[in-house]
mmCIF file of C-alpha atoms in Angstrom:
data_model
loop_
_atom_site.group_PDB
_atom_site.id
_atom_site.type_symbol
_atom_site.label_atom_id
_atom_site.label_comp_id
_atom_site.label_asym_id
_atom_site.label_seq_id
_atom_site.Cartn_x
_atom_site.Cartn_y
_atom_site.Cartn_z
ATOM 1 C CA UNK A 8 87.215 -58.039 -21.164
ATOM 2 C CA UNK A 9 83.475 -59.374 -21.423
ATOM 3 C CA UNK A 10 82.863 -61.098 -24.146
ATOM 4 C CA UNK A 11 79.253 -60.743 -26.093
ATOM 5 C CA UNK A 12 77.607 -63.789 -27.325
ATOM 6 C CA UNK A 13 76.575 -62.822 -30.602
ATOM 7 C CA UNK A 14 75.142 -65.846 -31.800
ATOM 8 C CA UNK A 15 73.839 -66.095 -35.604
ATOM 9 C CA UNK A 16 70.064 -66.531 -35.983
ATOM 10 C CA UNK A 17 69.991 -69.899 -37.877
ATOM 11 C CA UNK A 18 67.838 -69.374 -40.639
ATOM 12 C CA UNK A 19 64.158 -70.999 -40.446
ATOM 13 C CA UNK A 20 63.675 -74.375 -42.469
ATOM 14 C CA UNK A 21 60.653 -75.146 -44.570
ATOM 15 C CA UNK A 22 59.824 -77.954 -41.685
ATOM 16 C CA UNK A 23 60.250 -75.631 -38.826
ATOM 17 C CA UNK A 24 57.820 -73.325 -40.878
ATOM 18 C CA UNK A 25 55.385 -75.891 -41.052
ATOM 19 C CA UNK A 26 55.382 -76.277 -37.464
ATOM 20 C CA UNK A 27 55.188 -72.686 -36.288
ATOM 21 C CA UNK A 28 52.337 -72.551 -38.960
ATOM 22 C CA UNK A 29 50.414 -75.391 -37.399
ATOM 23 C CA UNK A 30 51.015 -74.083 -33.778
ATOM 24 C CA UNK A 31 49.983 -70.839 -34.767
ATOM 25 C CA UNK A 32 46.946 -72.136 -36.219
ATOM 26 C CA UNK A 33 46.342 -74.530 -33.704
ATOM 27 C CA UNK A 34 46.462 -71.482 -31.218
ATOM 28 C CA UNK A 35 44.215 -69.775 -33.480
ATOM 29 C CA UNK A 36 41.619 -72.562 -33.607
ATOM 30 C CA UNK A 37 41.249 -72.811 -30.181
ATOM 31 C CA UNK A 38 40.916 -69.503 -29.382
ATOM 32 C CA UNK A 39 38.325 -68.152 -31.961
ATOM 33 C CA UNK A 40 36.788 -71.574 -33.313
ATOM 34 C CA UNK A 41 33.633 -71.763 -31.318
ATOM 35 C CA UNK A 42 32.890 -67.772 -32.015
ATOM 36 C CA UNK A 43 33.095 -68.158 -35.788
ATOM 37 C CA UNK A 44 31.703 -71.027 -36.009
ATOM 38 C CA UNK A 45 28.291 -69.584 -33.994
ATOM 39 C CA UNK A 46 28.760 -66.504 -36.339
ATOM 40 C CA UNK A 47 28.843 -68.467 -39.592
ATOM 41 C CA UNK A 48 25.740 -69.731 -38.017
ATOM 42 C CA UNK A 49 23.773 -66.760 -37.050
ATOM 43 C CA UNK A 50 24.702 -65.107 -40.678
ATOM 44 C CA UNK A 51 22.865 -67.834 -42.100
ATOM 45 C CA UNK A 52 25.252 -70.797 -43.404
ATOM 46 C CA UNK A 53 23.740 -73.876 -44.510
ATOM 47 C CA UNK A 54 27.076 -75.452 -43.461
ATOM 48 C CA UNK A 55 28.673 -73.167 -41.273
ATOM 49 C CA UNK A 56 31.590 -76.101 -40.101
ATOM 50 C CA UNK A 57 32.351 -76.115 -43.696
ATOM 51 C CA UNK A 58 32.540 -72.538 -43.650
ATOM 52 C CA UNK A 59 34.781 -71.739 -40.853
ATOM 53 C CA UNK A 60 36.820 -74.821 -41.844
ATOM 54 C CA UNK A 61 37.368 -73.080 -45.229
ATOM 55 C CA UNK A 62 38.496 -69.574 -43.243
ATOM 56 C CA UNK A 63 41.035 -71.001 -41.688
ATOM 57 C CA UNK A 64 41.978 -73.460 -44.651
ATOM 58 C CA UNK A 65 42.797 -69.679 -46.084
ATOM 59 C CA UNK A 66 44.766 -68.214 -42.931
ATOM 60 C CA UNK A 67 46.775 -71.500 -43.195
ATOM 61 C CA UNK A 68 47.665 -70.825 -46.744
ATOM 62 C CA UNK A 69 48.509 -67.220 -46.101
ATOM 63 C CA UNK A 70 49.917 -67.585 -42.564
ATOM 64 C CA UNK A 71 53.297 -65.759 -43.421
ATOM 65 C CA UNK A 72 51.229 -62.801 -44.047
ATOM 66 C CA UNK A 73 48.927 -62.686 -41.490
ATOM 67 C CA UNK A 74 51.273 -63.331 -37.517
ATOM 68 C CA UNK A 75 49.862 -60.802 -35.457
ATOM 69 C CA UNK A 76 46.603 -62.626 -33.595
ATOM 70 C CA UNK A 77 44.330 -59.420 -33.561
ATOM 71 C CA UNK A 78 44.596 -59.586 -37.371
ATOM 72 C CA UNK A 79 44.121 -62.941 -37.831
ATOM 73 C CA UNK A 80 41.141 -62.569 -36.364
ATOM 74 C CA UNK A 81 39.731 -59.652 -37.926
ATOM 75 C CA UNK A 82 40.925 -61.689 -41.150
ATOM 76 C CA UNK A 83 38.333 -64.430 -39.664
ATOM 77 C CA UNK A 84 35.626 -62.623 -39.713
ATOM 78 C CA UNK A 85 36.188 -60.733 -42.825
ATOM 79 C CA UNK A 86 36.418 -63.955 -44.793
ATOM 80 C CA UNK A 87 33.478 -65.754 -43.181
ATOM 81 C CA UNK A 88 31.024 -63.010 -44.094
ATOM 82 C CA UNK A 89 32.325 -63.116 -47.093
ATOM 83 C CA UNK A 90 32.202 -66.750 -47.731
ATOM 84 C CA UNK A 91 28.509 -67.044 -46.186
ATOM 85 C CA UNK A 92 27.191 -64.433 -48.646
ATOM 86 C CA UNK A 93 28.671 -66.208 -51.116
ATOM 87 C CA UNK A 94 27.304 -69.558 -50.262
ATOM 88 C CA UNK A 95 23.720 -67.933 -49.443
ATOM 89 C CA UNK A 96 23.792 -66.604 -53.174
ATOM 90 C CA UNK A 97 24.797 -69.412 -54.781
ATOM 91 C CA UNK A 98 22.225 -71.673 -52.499
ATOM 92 C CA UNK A 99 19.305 -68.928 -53.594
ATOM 93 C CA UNK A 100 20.449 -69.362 -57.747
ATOM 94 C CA UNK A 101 20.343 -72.669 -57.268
ATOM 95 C CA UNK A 102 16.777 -72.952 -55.733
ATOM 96 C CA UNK A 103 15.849 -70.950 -58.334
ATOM 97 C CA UNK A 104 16.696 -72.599 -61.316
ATOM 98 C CA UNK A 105 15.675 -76.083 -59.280
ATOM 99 C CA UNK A 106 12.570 -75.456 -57.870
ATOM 100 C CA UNK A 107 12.076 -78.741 -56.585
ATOM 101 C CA UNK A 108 14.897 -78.190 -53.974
ATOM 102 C CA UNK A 109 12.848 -75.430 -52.632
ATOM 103 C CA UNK A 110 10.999 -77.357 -50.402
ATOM 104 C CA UNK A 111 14.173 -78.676 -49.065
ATOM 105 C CA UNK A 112 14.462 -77.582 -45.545
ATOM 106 C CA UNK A 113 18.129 -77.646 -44.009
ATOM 107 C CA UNK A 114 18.643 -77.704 -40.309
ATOM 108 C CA UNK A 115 19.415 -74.467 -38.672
ATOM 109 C CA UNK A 116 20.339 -73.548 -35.189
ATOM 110 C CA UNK A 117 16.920 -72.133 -34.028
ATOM 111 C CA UNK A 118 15.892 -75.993 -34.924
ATOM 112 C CA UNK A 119 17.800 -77.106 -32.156
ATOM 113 C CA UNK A 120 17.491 -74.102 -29.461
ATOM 114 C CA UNK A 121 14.637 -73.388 -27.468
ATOM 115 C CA UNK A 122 13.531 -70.167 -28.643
ATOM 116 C CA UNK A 123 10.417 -67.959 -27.871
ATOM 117 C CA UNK A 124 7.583 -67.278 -30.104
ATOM 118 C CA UNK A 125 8.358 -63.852 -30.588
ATOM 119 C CA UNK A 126 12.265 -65.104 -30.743
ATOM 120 C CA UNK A 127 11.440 -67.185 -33.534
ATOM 121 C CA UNK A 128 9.684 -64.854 -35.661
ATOM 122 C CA UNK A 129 12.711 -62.197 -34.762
ATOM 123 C CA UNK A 130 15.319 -64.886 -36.224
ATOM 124 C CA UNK A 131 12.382 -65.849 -39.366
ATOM 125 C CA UNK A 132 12.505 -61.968 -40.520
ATOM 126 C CA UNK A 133 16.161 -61.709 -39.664
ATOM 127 C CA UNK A 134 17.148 -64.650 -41.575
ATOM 128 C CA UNK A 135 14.769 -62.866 -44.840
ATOM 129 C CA UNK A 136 17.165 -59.455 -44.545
ATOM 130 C CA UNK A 137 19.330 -58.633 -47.329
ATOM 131 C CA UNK A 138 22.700 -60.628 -46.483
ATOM 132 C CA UNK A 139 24.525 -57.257 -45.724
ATOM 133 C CA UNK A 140 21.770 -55.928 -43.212
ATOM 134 C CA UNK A 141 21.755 -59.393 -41.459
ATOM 135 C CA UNK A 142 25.896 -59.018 -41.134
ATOM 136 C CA UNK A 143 25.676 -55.340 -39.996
ATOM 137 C CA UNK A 144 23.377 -56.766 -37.166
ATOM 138 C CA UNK A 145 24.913 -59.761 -36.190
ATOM 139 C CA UNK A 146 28.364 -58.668 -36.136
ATOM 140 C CA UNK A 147 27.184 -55.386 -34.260
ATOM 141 C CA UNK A 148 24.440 -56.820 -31.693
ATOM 142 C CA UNK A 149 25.812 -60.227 -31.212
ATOM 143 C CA UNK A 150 29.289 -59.677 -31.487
ATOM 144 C CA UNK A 151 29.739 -55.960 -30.257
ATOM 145 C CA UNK A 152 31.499 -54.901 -32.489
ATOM 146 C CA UNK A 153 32.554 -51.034 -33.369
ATOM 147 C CA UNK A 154 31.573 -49.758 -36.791
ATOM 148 C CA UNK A 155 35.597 -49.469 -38.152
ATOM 149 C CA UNK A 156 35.609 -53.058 -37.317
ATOM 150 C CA UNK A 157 32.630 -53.998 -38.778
ATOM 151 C CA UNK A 158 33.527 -51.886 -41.992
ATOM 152 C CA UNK A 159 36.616 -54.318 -42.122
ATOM 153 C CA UNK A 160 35.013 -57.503 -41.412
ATOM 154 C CA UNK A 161 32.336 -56.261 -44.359
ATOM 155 C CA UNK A 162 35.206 -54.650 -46.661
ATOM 156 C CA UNK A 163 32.772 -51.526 -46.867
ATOM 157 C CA UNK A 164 32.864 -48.240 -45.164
ATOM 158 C CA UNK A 165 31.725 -47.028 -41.802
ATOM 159 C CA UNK A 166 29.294 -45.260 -43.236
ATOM 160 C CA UNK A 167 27.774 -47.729 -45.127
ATOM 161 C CA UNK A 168 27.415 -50.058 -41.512
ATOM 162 C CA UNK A 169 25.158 -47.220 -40.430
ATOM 163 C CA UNK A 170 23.329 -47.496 -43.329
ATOM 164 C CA UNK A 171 22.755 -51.236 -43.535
ATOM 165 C CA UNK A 172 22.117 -51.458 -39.736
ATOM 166 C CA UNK A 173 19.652 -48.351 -39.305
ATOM 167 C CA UNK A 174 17.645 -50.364 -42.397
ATOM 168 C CA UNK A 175 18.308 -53.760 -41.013
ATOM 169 C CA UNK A 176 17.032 -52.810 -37.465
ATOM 170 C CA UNK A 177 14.063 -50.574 -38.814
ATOM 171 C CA UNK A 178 13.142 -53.774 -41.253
ATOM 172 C CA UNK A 179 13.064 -55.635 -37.717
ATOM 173 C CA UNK A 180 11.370 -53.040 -36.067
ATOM 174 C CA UNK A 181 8.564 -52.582 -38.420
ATOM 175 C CA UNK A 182 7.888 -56.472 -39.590
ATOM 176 C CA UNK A 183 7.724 -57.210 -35.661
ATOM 177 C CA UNK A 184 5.279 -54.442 -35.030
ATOM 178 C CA UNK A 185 3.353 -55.613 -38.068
ATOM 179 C CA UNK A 186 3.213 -59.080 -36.694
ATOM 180 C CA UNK A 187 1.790 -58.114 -33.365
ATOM 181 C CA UNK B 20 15.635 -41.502 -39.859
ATOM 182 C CA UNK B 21 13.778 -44.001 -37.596
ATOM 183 C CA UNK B 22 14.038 -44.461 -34.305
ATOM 184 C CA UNK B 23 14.638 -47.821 -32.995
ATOM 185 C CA UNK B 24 13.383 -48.584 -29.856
ATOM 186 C CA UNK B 25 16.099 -50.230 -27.595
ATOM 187 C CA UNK B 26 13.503 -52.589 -26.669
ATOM 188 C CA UNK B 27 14.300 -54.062 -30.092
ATOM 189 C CA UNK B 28 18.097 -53.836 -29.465
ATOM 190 C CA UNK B 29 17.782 -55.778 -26.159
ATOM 191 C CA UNK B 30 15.487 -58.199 -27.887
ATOM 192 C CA UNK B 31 17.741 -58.677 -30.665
ATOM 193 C CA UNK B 32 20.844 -59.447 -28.848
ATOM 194 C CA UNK B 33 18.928 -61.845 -26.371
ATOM 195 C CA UNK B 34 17.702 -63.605 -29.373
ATOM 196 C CA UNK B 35 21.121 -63.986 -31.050
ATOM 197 C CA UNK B 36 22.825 -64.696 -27.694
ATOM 198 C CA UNK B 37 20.116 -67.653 -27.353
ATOM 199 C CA UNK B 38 20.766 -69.249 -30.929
ATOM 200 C CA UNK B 39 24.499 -68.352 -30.542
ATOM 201 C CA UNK B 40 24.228 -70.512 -27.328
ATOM 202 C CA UNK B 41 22.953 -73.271 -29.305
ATOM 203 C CA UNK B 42 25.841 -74.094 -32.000
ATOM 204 C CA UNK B 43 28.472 -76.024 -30.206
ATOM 205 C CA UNK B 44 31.548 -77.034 -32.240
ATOM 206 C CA UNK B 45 32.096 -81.077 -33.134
ATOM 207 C CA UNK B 46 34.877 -82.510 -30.643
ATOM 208 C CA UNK B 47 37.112 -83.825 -33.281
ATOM 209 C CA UNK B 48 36.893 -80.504 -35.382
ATOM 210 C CA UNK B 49 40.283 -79.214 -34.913
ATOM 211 C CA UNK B 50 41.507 -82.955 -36.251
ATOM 212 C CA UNK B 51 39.051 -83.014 -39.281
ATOM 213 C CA UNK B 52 39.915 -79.247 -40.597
ATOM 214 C CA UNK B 53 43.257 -80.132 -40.115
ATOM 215 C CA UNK B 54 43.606 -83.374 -41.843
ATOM 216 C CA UNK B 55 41.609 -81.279 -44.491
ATOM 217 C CA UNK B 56 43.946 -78.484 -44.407
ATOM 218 C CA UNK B 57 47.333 -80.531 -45.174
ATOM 219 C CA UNK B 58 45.706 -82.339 -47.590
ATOM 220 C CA UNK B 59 44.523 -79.863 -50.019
ATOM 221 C CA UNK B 60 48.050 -77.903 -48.823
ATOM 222 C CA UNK B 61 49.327 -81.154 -49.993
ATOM 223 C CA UNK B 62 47.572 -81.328 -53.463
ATOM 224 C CA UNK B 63 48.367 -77.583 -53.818
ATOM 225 C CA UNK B 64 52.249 -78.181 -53.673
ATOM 226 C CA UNK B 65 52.238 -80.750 -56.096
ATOM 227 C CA UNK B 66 50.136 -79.345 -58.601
ATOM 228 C CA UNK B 67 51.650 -76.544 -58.705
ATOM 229 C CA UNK B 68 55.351 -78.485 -58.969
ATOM 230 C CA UNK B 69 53.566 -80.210 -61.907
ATOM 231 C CA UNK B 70 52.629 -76.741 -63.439
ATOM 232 C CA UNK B 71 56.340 -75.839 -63.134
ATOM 233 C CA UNK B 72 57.662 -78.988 -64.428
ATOM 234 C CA UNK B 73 55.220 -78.706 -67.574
ATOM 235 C CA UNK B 74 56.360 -74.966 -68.021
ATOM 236 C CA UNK B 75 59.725 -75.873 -67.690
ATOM 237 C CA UNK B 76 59.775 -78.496 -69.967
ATOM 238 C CA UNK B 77 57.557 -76.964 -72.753
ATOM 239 C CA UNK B 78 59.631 -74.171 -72.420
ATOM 240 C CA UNK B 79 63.265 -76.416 -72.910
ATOM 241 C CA UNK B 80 61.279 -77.900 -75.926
ATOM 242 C CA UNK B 81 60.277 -74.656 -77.460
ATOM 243 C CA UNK B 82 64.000 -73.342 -77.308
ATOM 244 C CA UNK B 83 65.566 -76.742 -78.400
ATOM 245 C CA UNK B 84 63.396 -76.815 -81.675
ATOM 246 C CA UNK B 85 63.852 -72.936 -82.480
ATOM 247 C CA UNK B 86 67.790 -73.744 -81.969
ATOM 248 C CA UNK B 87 67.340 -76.684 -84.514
ATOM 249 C CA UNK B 88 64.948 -74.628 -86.957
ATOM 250 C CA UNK B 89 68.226 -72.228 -87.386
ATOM 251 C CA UNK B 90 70.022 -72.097 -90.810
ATOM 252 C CA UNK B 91 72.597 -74.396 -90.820
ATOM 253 C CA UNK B 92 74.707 -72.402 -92.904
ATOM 254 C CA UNK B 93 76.850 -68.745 -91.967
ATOM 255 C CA UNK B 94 74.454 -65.838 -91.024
ATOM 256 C CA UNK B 95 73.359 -62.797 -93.166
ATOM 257 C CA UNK B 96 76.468 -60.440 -91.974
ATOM 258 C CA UNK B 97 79.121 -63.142 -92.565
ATOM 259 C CA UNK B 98 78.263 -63.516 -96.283
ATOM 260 C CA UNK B 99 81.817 -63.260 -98.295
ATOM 261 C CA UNK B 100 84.521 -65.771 -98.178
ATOM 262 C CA UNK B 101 86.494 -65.923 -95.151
ATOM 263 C CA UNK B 102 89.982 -64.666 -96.957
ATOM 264 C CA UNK B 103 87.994 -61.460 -97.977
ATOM 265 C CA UNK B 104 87.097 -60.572 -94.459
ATOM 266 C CA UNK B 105 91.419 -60.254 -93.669
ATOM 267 C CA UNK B 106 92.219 -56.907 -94.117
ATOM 268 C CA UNK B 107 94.272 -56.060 -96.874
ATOM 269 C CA UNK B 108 97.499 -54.772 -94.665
ATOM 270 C CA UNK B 109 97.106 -57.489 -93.023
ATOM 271 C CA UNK B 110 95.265 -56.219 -89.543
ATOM 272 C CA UNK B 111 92.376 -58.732 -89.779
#
């Protein structure tokens, strides 16, 4: 007679939880770290290391919930949009009730990158978009993403991404044409 | 609704691609966000043991001195003499 090895599952400790947490995460970070850290960036972040760091800061917290990698992902993205509107609020309150920080200039990526004329002023007029027009763009041109996904990412419907990326790209359209 | 010329669209995406292409992460940036991570994961866990402790205790301390605020003497119901509770045929 064959025997079946039916081996109990020993139950997971907190410590091996820990370490399936940090692997995971560790997976996580190296996969998607350089992506989310450029699209903290192109949203607009001041400090977009400090954003992304914060993103995962909350898939660490919540890892239990969130295993399967597509989601975590998607979870990414949804929480650095929302974190860099945040931030880009609070920075514009602030400069507004301080208006000697106004002329405070902090560096950005097109600082650093060797951009076009015309690139330039793209990214200037970009960057002055309502923050929800700016993420419909980014996440759809830059990223390529499809409008369900950029829905979730934004936690508003599909048919608002329309909306916020027909205006964003007619904005674009019609400030560049002006400029010309 | 306007028409956007794809011009703009293929403009766009070479200009994001390009400023995209110029964020590169720091090398030690898994280490720092980690080291960040387990000690704020850290702080979390014992503050909130500390808010457990403190609820636990205060609530120990509000029972103990209700317990101690309690009549000393027999309650409302049990007012007559014991021998008059005792049924008179004797059944208690």
């Amino acid at each position: 007679m064959r025997r079946t090895e039916s081996r109990p599952q020993p139950p997971v400790t907190a410590a091996e939880g820990d370490e399936e947490r940090e692997a995971g995460v560790a997976r996580l970070f190296d996969l998607h770290y350089t992506s989310m850290l450029r699209l903290a960036a192109l949203l607009g972040a001041d400090d977009p290391e400090n954003v992304v760091a914060e993103a995962y800061y909350q898939i660490y917290r919540k890892w239990r919930k969130v295993r399967d990698a597509g989601a975590a992902e998607a979870y990414l993205r949804s929480i650095i949009c929302n974190l860099t509107r945040m931030r880009i609020r609070h920075l514009q309150v602030v400069r507004r009730n301080t208006p000697a920080l106004r002329v405070e200039s902090v560096a950005s990526p097109e600082d650093s990158v060797l951009l076009r004329d015309d690139q330039r002023a793209l990214v200037g007029i970009l960057r002055e978009l309502p923050a929800r027009q700016r993420e419909a763009l980014v996440l759809r041109y830059w990223q390529g993403l499809k409008e369900t996904e950029i829905a979730a990412a934004m936690g508003i419907s599909p048919g608002s991404v329309k909306t916020h990326a027909a205006r964003g790209m007619a904005a674009l359209t019609r400030r560049m044409e002006a400029r010309r | 609704m306007n028409t956007v010329p794809d011009d703009m669209e293929r403009r766009l995406r070479e200009t994001l691609d390009t400023l995209a292409a110029g964020v590169h992460p720091a090398r030690d940036a898994y280490r720092t966000a980690r080291g960040d991570w387990r000690r704020r994961e850290r702080r979390r866990r014992i503050v909130l043991a500390l808010l457990v402790a403190v609820v636990f205790t205060v609530a120990v301390a509000i029972g103990l001195w209700v317990l101690n605020q309690a009549p000393a003497g027999n309650g409302a119901i049990f007012t007559e003499p014991a021998a008059a509770a005792v049924h008179p045929d004797g059944r208690g």
